[in-house]
Amino acid sequence: MGLGAEANLGDSIVTTKLDQAINWARSYSMWPMAFGTACCGIEFMSVAAAKYDISRFGAEVVRFSPRQADLLIVAGTISYKQAPVLKKIWDQMCEPKWVISMGACASSGGFYDNYTTLQGIDEVIPVDEYVAGCPPRPEAVLDAIMRIQEKSFDESIIKERATNFKGILDA
Amino acid sequence: MLKADMLIDASEIKSTISRLKNEEDYTLLLDVTAIDFSEYPDITPSRFAVIYILRTSNFKKHLTIKTYVDDNTLEVDSITDLFFAADWAEREVFDQYGVRFKGHPNLKRVLNHHQFVGHPLRKDYEITKGQICTETEDLMDEMIPLLKSKGYKETDLEDLMMLNVGPSHPASHGTIRNFVAMEGETITACVTEIGYLHRGFEKSCENHSYSQIIPYTDRLNYCSAMLNNIGYCKAVEDMLDVDITPRAKMIRIVIGELSRLTDHIVCNAANMVDLGGLTNFWYIFAPRDKAYDLFSKLTGARLTNSYTRVGGLEFDLYDGFEEDLEDVLKDVEKAIEDSLSLVEHNRIFHDRTQDVGVIKADFALDAGITGVNLRAAGVPFDLRKDAPYYGYENFDFDVVVGSHGDVYDRIMCRFEEMRQSMKIIRQAMKEMPDGEINVQHPAIFLPSKNDVYGNIEGLMNQFKLTFEGIKVPKGEFYSATEGGNGELGFHITSDGSGTPYKVKCRPPCYYSLGAYARIVEGNMLADAVVTMASMNFIAGEFDR
């Protein structure tokens, strides 16, 4: 039994805020774009496969088109050569969008402290969640997805999302 | 014998290698690399030496040829007209060392990006000096000459559709970029660009001790990390002239074959996904996760195991390993059966894979393709049979060969090789000897803690090994094992210290990928995708 307006609508109607309804729906239907470049990409396959089953979190529709995705999972080492490609993909994604940096290489360059490896993708694009490990266990990736779900509850259609992020490839 | 088999003058490269190829039967070019001797303790005739590694047509013997490059010109003759494989091999040497090859049709960088200045593997290039790349190449500089060589004129170029496939494309498995010119659905010309996962493996090796490199080898072919561990440790052990214990050999065989199993599982599963058979992926991947659980119980890691040590292994088998292993094998057998029941007599599958992406045997050898891709073309080259190590000659298993060299053959060869691997594992577990897993050698293994805290020799030994690493005798050495993708070789140069002077990995799929463009030209784009998946290109391996 509701109060106020709800009392007149019966039990089949729930009133809520538009933002909350959208966020609730969105957080359980993340569309990840798996940017798998290396070993972590293989471990991301395990996350998607039967045992760990990413679809329990509503995020199994792995798209390879940035236009259809709202969660970018960077799984693997990003070299300086790959960086412009990553940047372009990030730019092509529609707002609201999030980034998980999976594994040591994506987060900090890992133990590839050398001339060819980008020392963390946050030099190029903003990162929401870092996952430690080389490669991280699938549970850790699922944990990061859950944290992104929590973050997505802060969204609002009237919120200005443009960040003032400036990476090394931003002119 | 830690030196090159032949030392020749730079002017004789072409004549010598052509003589070896035509008269002495060295018909397979394995690898070309260079060494920068500028910080080497011995005096050398010049700064750079180029190394060529060849193998005979019966695959039993390999040969390393070394030549010093003139310091003033930094030029040697290209051998691209003798071996197709030399094309990419020489490009890599040019990219990393700046040695130019006279007569090479397309001498440009292959691993580092086009805005890169300098040559990173030279000793005077600082390891941490990264260089930012702001945009990718358009590759037209390679495409236009290629089209012209196929008889197209400037005016025809308007009619072709230029299409970029990758590097971020679901079918390119991460980091391969193909730039294709198409007439309708047919690919007329294809240019492959790699290097998007070049992580500086060789430069990192020069800055770490021999034991510290083991984790780096895990991440070469990350689908079968332990096979790389074994290949690398075997090379170092051979240089040290250390014979590991029988139990260690047997355990290495078991985990090596298990890794081969997981490698083939990933390849076939991904291949079926690209064909649209997603069900296969779910079926075959489940036992693979079980194998991972076994690995993490044994080594502490699921994927990047770092299990071997120079002179032995990190851990002995745990109690109950045998039951767990049998469990995994049973699951894999079931999964193979399930998967085959879906595709073996499936008309759609046959139409999509048979006669698609055919690799002819002679071309495969010319291009330096080894492993399953070569065996599927009907050439029975398997180092476990042709140059056996660790007692592989005592096992009863077959070399699986195909008849046609198409995608179908490659998939089926992998399935059958999984069965052969399981056969080997079961035999090895039956014959598992007891005893130590590590050689007792104070210069290789840390002493027991009692000695470290109890007497000065033990303490010194611990200190020296920890700080200086394992001292490997001075010289150059090439050793090869059968990796997941073919001949996985390590060419190690030592200056006598605990850090390698240079490590060159001979990545099997680098050469497969070098030939890929020629294989798919004339096929449809959809078939090119399937061909790519069936050849098992692992970015960590070909880009290193």
XYZ file of C-alpha atoms in Angstrom, chain B:
544
model
C 80.857 -25.586 -27.899
C 79.368 -22.236 -27.030
C 80.018 -20.523 -30.306
C 78.514 -20.241 -33.760
C 79.016 -23.268 -36.003
C 80.314 -21.159 -38.862
C 82.010 -17.805 -38.951
C 82.017 -16.271 -42.407
C 82.939 -13.014 -44.016
C 80.080 -10.614 -44.656
C 80.722 -10.666 -48.384
C 80.107 -14.419 -48.504
C 76.724 -14.487 -46.792
C 74.670 -14.990 -49.872
C 76.952 -17.519 -51.532
C 77.407 -19.538 -48.346
C 73.740 -19.684 -47.414
C 72.733 -20.503 -50.956
C 75.329 -23.315 -51.003
C 74.038 -24.613 -47.661
C 70.514 -24.516 -48.956
C 71.108 -26.173 -52.297
C 73.957 -28.578 -51.594
C 73.928 -29.331 -47.897
C 70.219 -29.519 -47.447
C 69.716 -26.679 -44.951
C 66.330 -25.779 -46.346
C 64.621 -24.145 -43.381
C 65.599 -20.686 -42.204
C 64.779 -20.544 -38.516
C 65.834 -17.098 -37.496
C 67.985 -14.086 -38.215
C 69.231 -11.902 -35.422
C 72.082 -9.578 -34.555
C 74.323 -8.933 -31.579
C 75.707 -5.578 -30.518
C 79.177 -6.278 -29.162
C 79.899 -2.718 -28.020
C 79.908 -3.698 -24.324
C 81.225 -7.217 -24.717
C 84.341 -8.025 -22.679
C 86.199 -9.551 -25.638
C 87.555 -7.604 -28.578
C 85.491 -8.290 -31.684
C 86.285 -7.433 -35.314
C 83.365 -5.022 -35.478
C 80.463 -3.781 -33.415
C 77.625 -5.807 -34.910
C 77.384 -9.439 -35.870
C 74.447 -10.974 -37.692
C 73.424 -14.523 -36.830
C 71.568 -16.871 -39.161
C 70.073 -20.105 -37.888
C 69.199 -22.863 -40.366
C 67.785 -26.362 -40.119
C 68.154 -29.361 -42.409
C 65.267 -30.758 -44.435
C 65.110 -33.872 -42.245
C 64.869 -31.459 -39.272
C 67.475 -33.290 -37.226
C 70.275 -30.714 -37.234
C 70.495 -26.966 -36.919
C 73.348 -24.679 -37.808
C 74.226 -21.176 -36.665
C 76.162 -18.900 -38.982
C 77.754 -15.727 -37.737
C 79.131 -12.822 -39.666
C 80.556 -9.487 -38.579
C 79.101 -6.394 -40.170
C 81.297 -3.619 -41.499
C 81.124 -0.736 -39.022
C 81.187 1.944 -41.692
C 78.402 0.759 -43.952
C 76.348 -1.368 -41.520
C 75.182 -3.243 -44.591
C 75.008 -6.920 -45.459
C 73.385 -8.729 -48.354
C 69.764 -9.674 -47.958
C 68.826 -13.332 -48.367
C 65.164 -12.656 -49.069
C 65.439 -14.222 -52.517
C 66.657 -17.481 -50.939
C 64.110 -17.677 -48.125
C 60.717 -16.039 -47.838
C 61.154 -16.142 -44.057
C 64.082 -13.737 -44.275
C 61.746 -10.888 -45.192
C 60.363 -10.242 -41.717
C 63.409 -11.624 -39.929
C 65.676 -9.054 -41.561
C 63.175 -6.292 -41.026
C 63.265 -7.003 -37.322
C 67.064 -6.867 -37.219
C 66.943 -3.551 -39.062
C 64.320 -2.239 -36.666
C 66.107 -3.268 -33.490
C 69.761 -2.828 -34.476
C 69.867 -0.614 -37.523
C 71.746 -3.131 -39.660
C 70.673 -2.620 -43.254
C 70.115 -5.470 -45.696
C 71.068 -4.697 -49.249
C 68.456 -5.875 -51.716
C 65.623 -6.241 -49.214
C 62.352 -5.373 -50.980
C 60.738 -3.568 -48.067
C 63.176 -2.606 -45.351
C 61.077 -0.746 -42.804
C 60.357 -1.068 -39.114
C 58.246 -3.991 -38.076
C 57.897 -3.945 -34.275
C 58.501 -0.345 -33.254
C 56.177 2.401 -34.421
C 56.993 4.584 -37.411
C 57.697 7.694 -35.310
C 60.363 5.842 -33.339
C 63.873 7.251 -33.561
C 66.900 5.056 -32.963
C 67.370 1.346 -32.514
C 66.328 0.068 -29.095
C 68.395 -3.113 -28.839
C 71.664 -1.303 -29.317
C 73.519 -1.277 -26.040
C 73.657 2.519 -25.936
C 69.871 2.857 -26.086
C 68.552 3.429 -22.596
C 65.950 0.847 -21.615
C 63.384 3.251 -20.169
C 63.474 5.773 -22.997
C 59.945 5.519 -24.333
C 58.831 7.381 -27.417
C 55.292 8.587 -27.871
C 53.394 7.601 -30.968
C 50.624 10.020 -31.904
C 49.057 8.301 -34.896
C 49.031 4.996 -36.726
C 50.408 4.543 -40.196
C 48.160 4.392 -43.241
C 50.263 1.577 -44.753
C 49.714 2.897 -48.272
C 53.488 2.963 -48.710
C 53.410 -0.841 -48.667
C 50.047 -1.318 -50.323
C 50.666 0.608 -53.535
C 53.884 -1.215 -54.533
C 52.191 -4.510 -53.665
C 49.233 -3.731 -55.915
C 51.540 -2.590 -58.685
C 53.463 -5.840 -58.454
C 50.152 -7.599 -58.998
C 49.589 -5.693 -62.219
C 47.280 -2.917 -61.068
C 47.732 0.550 -62.504
C 47.226 3.876 -60.740
C 43.839 4.231 -62.398
C 42.662 0.846 -61.103
C 43.235 1.800 -57.496
C 39.993 3.779 -57.492
C 37.983 0.611 -58.059
C 39.421 -1.280 -55.120
C 38.020 -1.026 -51.646
C 40.643 -0.451 -48.993
C 39.676 -1.974 -45.681
C 41.438 -1.894 -42.369
C 41.033 -4.979 -40.191
C 42.413 -4.530 -36.711
C 44.250 -4.064 -34.449
C 41.144 -3.788 -32.286
C 39.004 -6.231 -34.184
C 37.384 -9.260 -32.564
C 38.895 -11.574 -35.147
C 42.419 -10.243 -34.927
C 42.743 -11.671 -31.423
C 44.169 -8.546 -29.936
C 46.846 -6.874 -31.855
C 47.256 -7.843 -35.479
C 46.459 -5.260 -38.079
C 45.724 -6.257 -41.635
C 45.200 -3.700 -44.333
C 43.478 -5.246 -47.328
C 42.527 -4.155 -50.808
C 39.361 -5.862 -51.938
C 37.503 -6.542 -55.134
C 34.016 -7.306 -53.951
C 34.410 -9.929 -51.249
C 37.800 -11.135 -52.416
C 41.086 -9.945 -50.972
C 43.487 -9.026 -53.733
C 46.291 -7.670 -51.610
C 47.011 -7.769 -47.912
C 49.571 -5.979 -45.773
C 50.095 -7.117 -42.202
C 51.328 -4.769 -39.527
C 52.423 -6.004 -36.122
C 54.195 -4.555 -33.117
C 51.137 -3.431 -31.185
C 52.156 -5.688 -28.331
C 55.894 -5.260 -28.608
C 56.883 -5.237 -24.945
C 60.639 -5.225 -25.173
C 61.243 -8.797 -24.032
C 64.801 -8.887 -25.326
C 65.795 -5.532 -23.867
C 64.341 -6.541 -20.513
C 66.338 -9.777 -20.625
C 69.554 -7.820 -20.942
C 68.736 -6.038 -17.698
C 67.733 -8.995 -15.547
C 69.523 -12.047 -14.229
C 68.915 -15.459 -15.776
C 66.408 -16.486 -13.124
C 64.511 -13.202 -13.297
C 63.811 -13.786 -16.981
C 61.599 -16.795 -16.306
C 58.508 -14.640 -15.595
C 59.137 -12.790 -18.861
C 59.107 -16.063 -20.783
C 55.685 -16.877 -19.308
C 54.280 -13.945 -21.161
C 55.588 -14.845 -24.598
C 53.032 -17.436 -25.572
C 50.689 -16.934 -22.653
C 48.443 -19.813 -23.684
C 51.175 -22.304 -22.845
C 53.404 -20.462 -20.416
C 55.182 -23.510 -19.076
C 56.390 -24.612 -22.485
C 58.239 -21.307 -22.739
C 59.623 -21.782 -19.221
C 60.916 -25.178 -20.276
C 62.361 -23.943 -23.549
C 64.228 -21.119 -21.903
C 65.505 -23.090 -18.918
C 66.638 -25.885 -21.202
C 68.714 -23.421 -23.205
C 70.372 -22.048 -20.073
C 70.949 -25.538 -18.656
C 72.544 -26.656 -21.906
C 74.887 -23.687 -21.722
C 75.766 -24.540 -18.146
C 76.161 -28.171 -19.216
C 73.821 -29.270 -16.445
C 71.765 -32.405 -16.767
C 68.582 -32.085 -14.715
C 67.301 -34.978 -12.636
C 65.135 -37.726 -14.187
C 62.153 -36.709 -12.067
C 62.437 -33.088 -13.168
C 62.541 -34.200 -16.804
C 59.445 -36.303 -16.392
C 57.530 -33.567 -14.576
C 58.540 -31.109 -17.296
C 57.148 -33.478 -19.893
C 53.859 -33.801 -18.000
C 53.306 -30.086 -17.448
C 54.639 -29.251 -20.902
C 52.137 -31.522 -22.568
C 49.398 -30.227 -20.304
C 50.277 -26.711 -21.428
C 50.177 -27.840 -25.035
C 46.708 -29.158 -24.319
C 45.478 -25.817 -22.963
C 47.152 -24.019 -25.854
C 45.295 -26.084 -28.434
C 42.074 -25.704 -26.475
C 42.281 -21.914 -26.610
C 43.111 -21.956 -30.294
C 40.343 -24.322 -31.314
C 37.777 -22.701 -29.045
C 38.545 -19.245 -30.419
C 38.512 -20.611 -33.936
C 35.026 -22.029 -33.497
C 33.865 -18.707 -32.062
C 35.076 -17.003 -35.219
C 33.148 -19.554 -37.229
C 30.059 -18.744 -35.208
C 30.046 -21.960 -33.204
C 29.923 -20.415 -29.771
C 28.703 -23.612 -28.126
C 32.060 -25.245 -28.760
C 33.724 -22.475 -26.850
C 31.624 -23.122 -23.740
C 32.175 -26.858 -24.052
C 35.946 -26.803 -24.441
C 36.644 -23.957 -22.070
C 35.160 -25.615 -19.002
C 37.845 -28.322 -18.674
C 40.469 -25.718 -19.402
C 39.419 -23.889 -16.279
C 39.846 -27.148 -14.439
C 43.358 -27.405 -15.805
C 43.967 -23.890 -14.521
C 42.868 -24.926 -11.057
C 45.393 -27.725 -11.259
C 48.095 -25.281 -12.330
C 47.303 -22.863 -9.547
C 47.474 -25.676 -7.021
C 50.834 -26.758 -8.394
C 52.490 -23.449 -9.230
C 50.456 -20.752 -7.505
C 49.265 -19.128 -10.714
C 46.561 -19.908 -13.205
C 48.049 -18.580 -16.385
C 51.564 -17.257 -15.908
C 53.112 -20.060 -13.963
C 56.894 -19.437 -13.834
C 57.182 -23.033 -12.745
C 60.601 -24.095 -13.935
C 63.892 -22.990 -12.477
C 67.305 -23.157 -14.041
C 68.366 -26.650 -13.000
C 64.983 -27.920 -11.883
C 61.537 -26.881 -10.767
C 60.006 -24.584 -8.210
C 57.882 -27.207 -6.443
C 57.539 -30.945 -6.467
C 54.150 -32.436 -7.357
C 51.675 -32.100 -4.504
C 49.861 -35.027 -2.898
C 46.853 -35.895 -4.958
C 48.245 -34.395 -8.154
C 47.749 -37.620 -10.042
C 44.018 -37.824 -9.250
C 43.494 -34.168 -10.156
C 45.380 -34.674 -13.397
C 43.323 -37.710 -14.360
C 40.209 -35.673 -13.582
C 41.318 -32.942 -15.947
C 42.221 -35.393 -18.707
C 38.862 -37.134 -18.436
C 37.087 -33.791 -18.722
C 39.166 -32.770 -21.697
C 38.444 -36.073 -23.436
C 34.750 -35.569 -22.876
C 34.936 -31.989 -24.118
C 36.798 -33.009 -27.279
C 34.153 -35.635 -27.958
C 31.339 -33.182 -27.337
C 32.899 -30.592 -29.540
C 33.651 -33.021 -32.341
C 30.114 -34.361 -32.205
C 29.016 -30.840 -33.094
C 31.411 -30.229 -35.956
C 32.863 -33.489 -37.264
C 30.035 -34.289 -39.647
C 28.590 -30.838 -39.798
C 28.014 -29.687 -43.343
C 28.241 -25.989 -42.511
C 31.486 -26.493 -40.669
C 32.951 -28.449 -43.575
C 31.953 -25.824 -46.104
C 33.485 -23.095 -44.009
C 36.798 -24.831 -43.313
C 37.667 -27.286 -46.070
C 39.791 -25.874 -48.870
C 40.002 -22.571 -47.032
C 43.309 -20.921 -46.172
C 45.403 -23.628 -47.767
C 49.103 -23.607 -46.905
C 51.203 -25.599 -49.341
C 54.026 -27.596 -47.795
C 56.881 -26.126 -49.830
C 55.684 -22.575 -49.216
C 55.330 -23.310 -45.507
C 58.947 -24.466 -45.314
C 60.111 -21.492 -47.336
C 58.327 -19.164 -44.929
C 59.719 -20.866 -41.843
C 56.344 -22.063 -40.600
C 56.676 -24.824 -38.007
C 54.453 -26.658 -35.577
C 50.849 -27.599 -36.210
C 50.518 -25.259 -39.178
C 53.318 -27.122 -40.946
C 52.186 -30.579 -39.868
C 48.687 -29.871 -41.140
C 50.282 -29.246 -44.527
C 51.635 -32.784 -44.401
C 55.198 -32.248 -43.216
C 55.938 -34.429 -40.186
C 58.245 -32.032 -38.389
C 58.060 -32.352 -34.633
C 61.100 -31.674 -32.493
C 59.876 -34.210 -29.969
C 60.529 -36.855 -32.637
C 63.230 -35.288 -34.793
C 65.537 -33.962 -32.100
C 64.169 -35.547 -28.943
C 64.976 -34.143 -25.520
C 64.068 -35.270 -21.989
C 63.531 -38.805 -23.270
C 60.669 -38.117 -25.651
C 62.114 -40.863 -27.853
C 60.964 -43.467 -25.289
C 57.321 -42.455 -25.502
C 54.762 -44.015 -27.714
C 52.993 -41.222 -29.565
C 52.324 -40.217 -33.150
C 53.162 -37.085 -35.061
C 49.844 -35.852 -36.387
C 49.911 -34.726 -39.995
C 47.221 -33.316 -42.254
C 46.806 -33.898 -45.943
C 45.685 -30.600 -47.338
C 46.924 -27.788 -45.133
C 43.569 -26.065 -44.876
C 41.708 -24.735 -41.859
C 39.911 -28.039 -41.388
C 43.201 -29.916 -41.197
C 44.615 -27.502 -38.679
C 41.600 -27.790 -36.388
C 41.542 -31.566 -36.624
C 45.317 -31.845 -36.147
C 44.987 -29.863 -32.956
C 42.227 -32.100 -31.674
C 44.297 -35.186 -32.453
C 47.437 -33.671 -30.931
C 45.504 -33.133 -27.728
C 44.821 -36.844 -27.643
C 48.481 -37.621 -28.302
C 49.487 -35.245 -25.524
C 47.169 -37.021 -23.128
C 48.751 -40.299 -24.163
C 52.176 -38.907 -23.353
C 51.012 -37.527 -20.012
C 49.547 -40.875 -18.959
C 52.697 -42.741 -19.924
C 54.839 -40.201 -18.095
C 52.761 -40.441 -14.925
C 53.154 -44.235 -14.970
C 56.916 -43.957 -15.341
C 57.394 -41.069 -12.922
C 60.717 -41.667 -11.178
C 61.329 -40.748 -7.557
C 64.141 -38.629 -6.280
C 65.190 -35.012 -6.263
C 63.683 -32.409 -8.568
C 66.631 -30.025 -8.439
C 70.259 -30.598 -9.287
C 72.588 -30.186 -6.325
C 74.800 -27.440 -7.571
C 75.977 -24.555 -5.359
C 76.429 -22.236 -8.343
C 72.826 -22.656 -9.421
C 70.627 -23.266 -6.402
C 70.503 -21.372 -3.151
C 71.957 -23.299 -0.220
C 69.749 -24.542 2.600
C 68.885 -22.014 5.274
C 70.883 -24.038 7.823
C 74.019 -23.397 5.798
C 73.198 -19.735 5.247
C 72.830 -19.062 8.956
C 75.367 -21.682 10.042
C 78.553 -21.103 8.108
C 80.287 -18.419 6.085
C 80.469 -20.452 2.834
C 76.724 -20.869 2.798
C 76.202 -17.201 3.526
C 78.586 -16.132 0.777
C 76.975 -18.558 -1.640
C 73.513 -17.152 -0.918
C 74.756 -13.598 -1.228
C 76.590 -14.166 -4.513
C 73.729 -16.039 -6.118
C 71.170 -13.463 -5.046
C 73.135 -10.443 -6.134
C 75.021 -11.701 -9.158
C 72.828 -14.491 -10.407
C 73.803 -17.719 -12.070
C 77.053 -17.300 -13.964
C 76.726 -18.779 -17.422
C 79.903 -19.525 -19.401
C 80.822 -17.052 -22.083
C 79.582 -17.803 -25.582
C 76.602 -18.137 -27.888
C 74.148 -20.962 -27.958
C 70.908 -21.902 -29.711
C 68.525 -24.435 -28.282
C 65.062 -25.352 -29.479
C 62.069 -27.185 -28.081
C 58.659 -27.963 -29.511
C 56.440 -25.161 -28.265
C 52.709 -24.863 -28.640
C 53.068 -23.216 -32.025
C 56.160 -24.911 -33.377
C 59.859 -24.602 -32.943
C 60.458 -22.341 -29.975
C 64.126 -21.458 -29.945
C 66.277 -19.385 -27.656
C 69.544 -17.969 -28.898
C 71.432 -16.805 -25.841
C 74.656 -14.828 -25.808
C 76.524 -14.762 -22.517
C 79.439 -12.590 -21.466
C 80.168 -14.799 -18.466
C 78.200 -12.720 -15.961
C 74.910 -13.453 -14.236
C 72.958 -11.352 -16.718
C 72.576 -12.502 -20.300
C 74.279 -10.298 -22.842
C 71.476 -10.981 -25.252
C 68.510 -13.336 -25.482
C 66.766 -13.837 -28.781
C 63.579 -15.800 -28.792
C 62.703 -17.526 -32.035
C 58.926 -17.095 -31.957
C 57.236 -19.716 -34.127
C 54.146 -17.711 -34.985
C 56.143 -14.658 -36.086
C 56.980 -16.574 -39.236
C 53.471 -17.933 -39.675
C 52.190 -14.391 -39.507
C 54.803 -13.199 -41.973
C 53.328 -15.644 -44.467
C 49.707 -14.925 -43.590
C 49.224 -12.123 -46.104
C 50.326 -14.390 -48.982
C 48.050 -17.186 -47.749
C 44.847 -15.141 -47.671
C 45.303 -13.216 -50.910
C 42.711 -14.460 -53.354
C 40.412 -15.709 -50.584
C 37.307 -14.087 -49.235
C 37.480 -11.784 -46.241
C 35.341 -14.075 -44.093
C 37.720 -16.927 -44.873
C 40.711 -14.791 -43.967
C 39.237 -14.353 -40.504
C 38.895 -18.094 -40.052
C 42.386 -18.684 -41.416
C 43.800 -16.222 -38.927
C 42.134 -17.988 -36.033
C 43.283 -21.415 -37.175
C 46.948 -20.440 -37.310
C 47.025 -19.527 -33.629
C 48.792 -16.188 -33.676
C 49.676 -15.265 -30.110
C 50.529 -11.593 -29.873
C 52.828 -11.996 -26.890
C 54.903 -14.386 -28.925
C 55.240 -12.712 -32.302
C 55.609 -9.200 -30.909
C 57.576 -10.102 -27.824
